[in-house]
Tab-separated table of C-alpha atoms in Angstrom:
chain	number	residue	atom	x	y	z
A	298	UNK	CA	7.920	0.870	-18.535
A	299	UNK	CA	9.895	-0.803	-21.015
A	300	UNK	CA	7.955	-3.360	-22.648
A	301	UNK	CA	8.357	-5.941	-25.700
A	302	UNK	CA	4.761	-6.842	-27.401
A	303	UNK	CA	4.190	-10.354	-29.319
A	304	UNK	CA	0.162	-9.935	-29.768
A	305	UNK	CA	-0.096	-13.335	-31.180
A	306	UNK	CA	0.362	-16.408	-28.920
A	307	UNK	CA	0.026	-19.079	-31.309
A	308	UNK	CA	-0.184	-19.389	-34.763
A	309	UNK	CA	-0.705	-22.173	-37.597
A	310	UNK	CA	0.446	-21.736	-41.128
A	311	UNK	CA	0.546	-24.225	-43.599
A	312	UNK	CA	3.641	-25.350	-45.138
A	313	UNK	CA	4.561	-23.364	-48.117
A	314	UNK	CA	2.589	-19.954	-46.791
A	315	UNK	CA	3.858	-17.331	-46.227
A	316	UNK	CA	4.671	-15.881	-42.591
A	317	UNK	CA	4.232	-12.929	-40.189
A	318	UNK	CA	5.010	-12.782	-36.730
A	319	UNK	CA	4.356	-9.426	-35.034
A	320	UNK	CA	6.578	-7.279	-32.532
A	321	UNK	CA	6.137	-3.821	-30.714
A	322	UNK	CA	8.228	-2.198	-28.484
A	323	UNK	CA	7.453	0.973	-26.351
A	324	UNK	CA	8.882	3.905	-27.114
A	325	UNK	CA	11.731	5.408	-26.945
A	326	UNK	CA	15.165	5.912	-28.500
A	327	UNK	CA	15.457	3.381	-31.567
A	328	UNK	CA	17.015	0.237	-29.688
A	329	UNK	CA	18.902	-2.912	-30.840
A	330	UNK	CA	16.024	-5.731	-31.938
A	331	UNK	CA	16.403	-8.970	-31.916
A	332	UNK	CA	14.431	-11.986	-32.771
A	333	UNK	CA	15.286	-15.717	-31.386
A	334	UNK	CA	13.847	-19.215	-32.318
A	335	UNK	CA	13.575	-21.770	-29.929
A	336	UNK	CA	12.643	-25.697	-30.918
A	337	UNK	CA	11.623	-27.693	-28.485
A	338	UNK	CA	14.055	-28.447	-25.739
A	339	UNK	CA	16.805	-26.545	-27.070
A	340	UNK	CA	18.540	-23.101	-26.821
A	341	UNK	CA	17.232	-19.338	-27.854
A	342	UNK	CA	19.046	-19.337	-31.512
A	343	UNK	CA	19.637	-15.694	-33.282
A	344	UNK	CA	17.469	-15.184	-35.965
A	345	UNK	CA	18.540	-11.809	-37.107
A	346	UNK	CA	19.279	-8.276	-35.165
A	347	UNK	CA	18.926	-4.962	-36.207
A	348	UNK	CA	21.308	-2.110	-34.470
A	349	UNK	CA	20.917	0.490	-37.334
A	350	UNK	CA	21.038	1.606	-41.284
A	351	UNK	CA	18.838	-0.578	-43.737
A	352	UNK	CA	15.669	-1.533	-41.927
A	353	UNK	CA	15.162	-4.813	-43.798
A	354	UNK	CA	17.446	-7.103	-42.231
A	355	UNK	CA	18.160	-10.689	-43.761
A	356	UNK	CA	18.978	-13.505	-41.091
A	357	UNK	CA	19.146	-17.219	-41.254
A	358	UNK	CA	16.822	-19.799	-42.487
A	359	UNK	CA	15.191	-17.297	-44.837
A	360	UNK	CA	14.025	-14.868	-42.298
A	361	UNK	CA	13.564	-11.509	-42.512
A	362	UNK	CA	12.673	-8.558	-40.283
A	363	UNK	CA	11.657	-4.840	-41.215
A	364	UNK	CA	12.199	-2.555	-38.800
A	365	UNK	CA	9.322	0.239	-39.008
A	366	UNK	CA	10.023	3.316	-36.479
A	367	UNK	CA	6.730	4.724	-37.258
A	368	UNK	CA	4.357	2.049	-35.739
A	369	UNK	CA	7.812	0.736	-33.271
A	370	UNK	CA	7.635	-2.125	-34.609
A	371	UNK	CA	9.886	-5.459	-35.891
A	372	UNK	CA	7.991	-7.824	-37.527
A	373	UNK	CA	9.314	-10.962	-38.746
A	374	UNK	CA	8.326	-12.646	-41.743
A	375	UNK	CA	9.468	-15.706	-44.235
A	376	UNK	CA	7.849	-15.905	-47.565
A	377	UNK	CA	7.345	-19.944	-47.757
A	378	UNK	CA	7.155	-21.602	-44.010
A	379	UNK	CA	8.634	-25.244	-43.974
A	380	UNK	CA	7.613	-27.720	-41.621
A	381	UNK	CA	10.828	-27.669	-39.955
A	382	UNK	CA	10.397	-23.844	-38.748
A	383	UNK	CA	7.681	-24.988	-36.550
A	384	UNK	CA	8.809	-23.789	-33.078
A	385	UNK	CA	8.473	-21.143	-30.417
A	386	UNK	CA	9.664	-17.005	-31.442
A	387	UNK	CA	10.573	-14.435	-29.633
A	388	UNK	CA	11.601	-10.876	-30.096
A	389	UNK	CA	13.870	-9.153	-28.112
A	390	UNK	CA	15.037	-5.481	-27.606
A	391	UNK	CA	18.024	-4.176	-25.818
A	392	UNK	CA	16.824	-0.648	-24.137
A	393	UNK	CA	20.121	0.040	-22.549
A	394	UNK	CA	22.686	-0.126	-25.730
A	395	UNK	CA	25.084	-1.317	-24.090
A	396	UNK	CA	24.064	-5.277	-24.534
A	397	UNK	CA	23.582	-5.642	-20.065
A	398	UNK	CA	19.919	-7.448	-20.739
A	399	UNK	CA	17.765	-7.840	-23.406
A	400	UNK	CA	14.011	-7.493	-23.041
A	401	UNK	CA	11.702	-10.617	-24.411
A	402	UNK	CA	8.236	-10.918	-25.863
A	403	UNK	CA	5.964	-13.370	-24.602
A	404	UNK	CA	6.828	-15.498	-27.544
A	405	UNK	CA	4.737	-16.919	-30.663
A	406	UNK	CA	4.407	-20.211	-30.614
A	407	UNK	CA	4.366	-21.304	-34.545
A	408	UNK	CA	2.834	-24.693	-35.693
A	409	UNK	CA	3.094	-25.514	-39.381
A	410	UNK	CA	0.452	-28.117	-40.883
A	411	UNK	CA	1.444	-30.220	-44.024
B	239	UNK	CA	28.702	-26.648	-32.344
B	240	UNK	CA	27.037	-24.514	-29.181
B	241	UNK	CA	28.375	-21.696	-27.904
B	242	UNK	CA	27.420	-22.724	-23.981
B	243	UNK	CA	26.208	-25.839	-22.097
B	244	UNK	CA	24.303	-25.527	-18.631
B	245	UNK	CA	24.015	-28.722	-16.521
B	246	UNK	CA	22.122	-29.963	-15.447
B	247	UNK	CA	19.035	-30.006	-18.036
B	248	UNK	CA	16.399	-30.614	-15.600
B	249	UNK	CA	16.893	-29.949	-11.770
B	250	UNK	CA	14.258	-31.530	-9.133
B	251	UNK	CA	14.571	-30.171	-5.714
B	252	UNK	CA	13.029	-29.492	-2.575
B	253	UNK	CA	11.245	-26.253	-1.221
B	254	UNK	CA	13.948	-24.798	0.736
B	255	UNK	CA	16.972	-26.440	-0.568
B	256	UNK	CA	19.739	-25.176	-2.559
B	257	UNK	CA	20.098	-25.732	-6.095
B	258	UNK	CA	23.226	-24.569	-7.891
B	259	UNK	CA	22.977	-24.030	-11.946
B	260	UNK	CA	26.195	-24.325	-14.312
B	261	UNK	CA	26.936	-22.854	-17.375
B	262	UNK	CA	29.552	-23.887	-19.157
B	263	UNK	CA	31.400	-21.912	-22.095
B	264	UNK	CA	32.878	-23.463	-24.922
B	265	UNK	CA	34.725	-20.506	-26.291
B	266	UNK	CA	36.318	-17.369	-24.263
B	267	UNK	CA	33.496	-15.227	-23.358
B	268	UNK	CA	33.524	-11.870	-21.238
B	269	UNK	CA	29.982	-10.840	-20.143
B	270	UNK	CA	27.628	-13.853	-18.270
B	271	UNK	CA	24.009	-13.494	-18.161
B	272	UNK	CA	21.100	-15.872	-17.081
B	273	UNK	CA	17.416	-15.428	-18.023
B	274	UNK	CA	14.216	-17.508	-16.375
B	275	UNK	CA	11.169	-18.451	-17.773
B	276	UNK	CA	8.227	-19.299	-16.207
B	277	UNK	CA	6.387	-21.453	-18.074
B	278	UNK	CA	3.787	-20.167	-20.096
B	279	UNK	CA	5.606	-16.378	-19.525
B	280	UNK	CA	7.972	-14.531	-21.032
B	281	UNK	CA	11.795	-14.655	-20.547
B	282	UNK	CA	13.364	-12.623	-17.808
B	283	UNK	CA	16.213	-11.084	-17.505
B	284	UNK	CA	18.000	-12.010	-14.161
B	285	UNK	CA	21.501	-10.727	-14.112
B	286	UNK	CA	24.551	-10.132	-16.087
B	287	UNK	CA	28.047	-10.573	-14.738
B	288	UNK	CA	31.135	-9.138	-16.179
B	289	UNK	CA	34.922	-9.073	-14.969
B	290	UNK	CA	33.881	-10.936	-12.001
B	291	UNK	CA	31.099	-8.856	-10.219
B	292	UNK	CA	27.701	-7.847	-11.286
B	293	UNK	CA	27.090	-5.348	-13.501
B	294	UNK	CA	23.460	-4.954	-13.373
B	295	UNK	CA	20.275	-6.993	-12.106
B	296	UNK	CA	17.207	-7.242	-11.825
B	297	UNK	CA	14.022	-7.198	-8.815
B	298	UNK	CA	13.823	-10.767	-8.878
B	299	UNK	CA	17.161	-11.330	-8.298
B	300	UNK	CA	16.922	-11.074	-4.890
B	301	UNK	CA	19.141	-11.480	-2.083
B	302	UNK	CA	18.419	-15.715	-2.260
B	303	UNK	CA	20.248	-15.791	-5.764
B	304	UNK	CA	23.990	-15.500	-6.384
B	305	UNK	CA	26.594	-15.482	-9.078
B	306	UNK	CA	30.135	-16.495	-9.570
B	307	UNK	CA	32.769	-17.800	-11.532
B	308	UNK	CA	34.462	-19.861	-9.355
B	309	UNK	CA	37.191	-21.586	-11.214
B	310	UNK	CA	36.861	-18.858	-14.410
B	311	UNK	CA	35.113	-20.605	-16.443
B	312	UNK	CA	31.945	-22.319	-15.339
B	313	UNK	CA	29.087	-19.865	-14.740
B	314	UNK	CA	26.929	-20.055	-11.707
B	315	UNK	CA	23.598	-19.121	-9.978
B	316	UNK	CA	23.152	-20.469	-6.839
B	317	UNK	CA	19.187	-20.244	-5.339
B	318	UNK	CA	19.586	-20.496	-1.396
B	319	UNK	CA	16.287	-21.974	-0.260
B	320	UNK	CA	14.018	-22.609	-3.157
B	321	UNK	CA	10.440	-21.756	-3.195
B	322	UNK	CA	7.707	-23.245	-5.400
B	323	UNK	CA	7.249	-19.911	-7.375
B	324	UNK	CA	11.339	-20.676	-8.790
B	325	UNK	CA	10.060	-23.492	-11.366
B	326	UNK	CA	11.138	-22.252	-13.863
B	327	UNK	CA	13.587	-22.961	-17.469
B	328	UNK	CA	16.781	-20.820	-16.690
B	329	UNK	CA	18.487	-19.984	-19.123
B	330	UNK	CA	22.371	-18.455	-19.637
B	331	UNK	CA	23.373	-16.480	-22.279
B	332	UNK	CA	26.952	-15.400	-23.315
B	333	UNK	CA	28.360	-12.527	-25.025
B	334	UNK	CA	31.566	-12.720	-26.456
B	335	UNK	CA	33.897	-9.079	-25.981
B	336	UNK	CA	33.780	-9.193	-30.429
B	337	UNK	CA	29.813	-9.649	-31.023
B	338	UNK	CA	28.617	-6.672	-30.401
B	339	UNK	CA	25.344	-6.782	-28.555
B	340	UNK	CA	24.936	-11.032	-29.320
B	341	UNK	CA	23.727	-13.040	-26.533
B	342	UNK	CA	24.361	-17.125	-27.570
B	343	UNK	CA	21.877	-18.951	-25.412
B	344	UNK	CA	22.113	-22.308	-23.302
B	345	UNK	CA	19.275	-24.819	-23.751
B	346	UNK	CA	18.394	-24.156	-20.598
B	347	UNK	CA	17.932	-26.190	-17.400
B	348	UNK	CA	14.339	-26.639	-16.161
B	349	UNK	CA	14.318	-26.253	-12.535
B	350	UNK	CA	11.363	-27.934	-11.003
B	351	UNK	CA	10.765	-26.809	-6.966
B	352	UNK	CA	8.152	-29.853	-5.250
């Protein structure tokens, strides 16, 4: 089955660190990746998507993502965390290509100490 | 300024009543989708919704939810006769015909079944 892995649940950083938050997916055909924030009692933002071509992909708030088709993998990463990224993550693939559902992670839930 | 708004933000009802969740676009979208999340889970895909019918769901959406567009703009998912096991945050998503592949988020309305 198609499946989205976030193997860590909840993780603390301190502000200024640097950050990794890791994604798998299963395997199969190289689908469209996605990674969403979401701060408390708001919305699923975009963080940054990758469909195709460079596998480094640049997306707001200083976030990156490398996609790695080798180990199916999309991990997200920011080189200096600020307090205000503190919230919940989640990545996201769309199996079908044609954008009718994405798949989600369970989510990484990110606190940031001062 | 948010692409969608779902009313309302937190729903208390009844086992066995119907509860009836809006979305609410603020720009012209073409494909409707709405997620749940159980807390402490992951986020599920539901159903998406495009020219006014479904285009794909999933095996929770069951024959107790429904979808519609009634006046062509607000969103719906109607639950017949809640059970306890539908608390959940449901979210919708909208994709506009442009963004390839980009799902904007609602915040969400927590739906809490006593």
């Amino acid at each position: 089955a198609q499946s989205v892995t976030q193997p860590d649940i909840h993780i603390t950083v301190s502000e200024g660190a640097s950050l990794e938050l890791r994604c798998n997916y299963s395997y199969g055909a190289t689908p469209y990746l996605f990674w969403y924030v979401q701060s408390p009692g708001q919305g699923l933002q975009l963080l940054l998507k990758y469909f195709s071509g460079d596998t480094l992909v640049q997306g707001i708030k200083g976030f990156e993502a490398e996609f790695k088709r080798s180990q199916s993998s999309f991990n997200l990463r920011k080189p200096s965390v600020h307090w205000s990224d503190a919230a919940e993550y989640f990545c996201a693939v769309d199996y079908t290509g044609t954008a009718s559902k994405l798949t989600f992670g369970t989510g990484t839930r990110l606190q940031v100490t001062l | 300024e948010p692409e969608v708004t779902q009313t309302p933000s937190h729903q208390v009802t009844q086992m066995g009543q119907e509860v009836i969740l809006r979305c609410v676009p603020i720009s012209n979208h073409l494909y409707f989708y709405w997620y749940r999340q159980i807390l402490g889970q992951k986020v599920e895909f539901l159903v998406s919704f495009y020219n006014n019918e479904i285009s794909e769901k999933s095996e929770i959406f069951d024959d107790q939810f429904s979808v519609e567009r009634p006046d062509g703009s607000n969103f719906t998912l109607k639950i017949r006769s809640t059970k306890l096991e539908d608390s959940a945050m449901y979210f919708c998503a909208l994709k506009r015909e442009s963004s390839y592949n980009e799902q904007f988020f609602g915040p969400g309305t927590r739906l809490t079944v006593l």
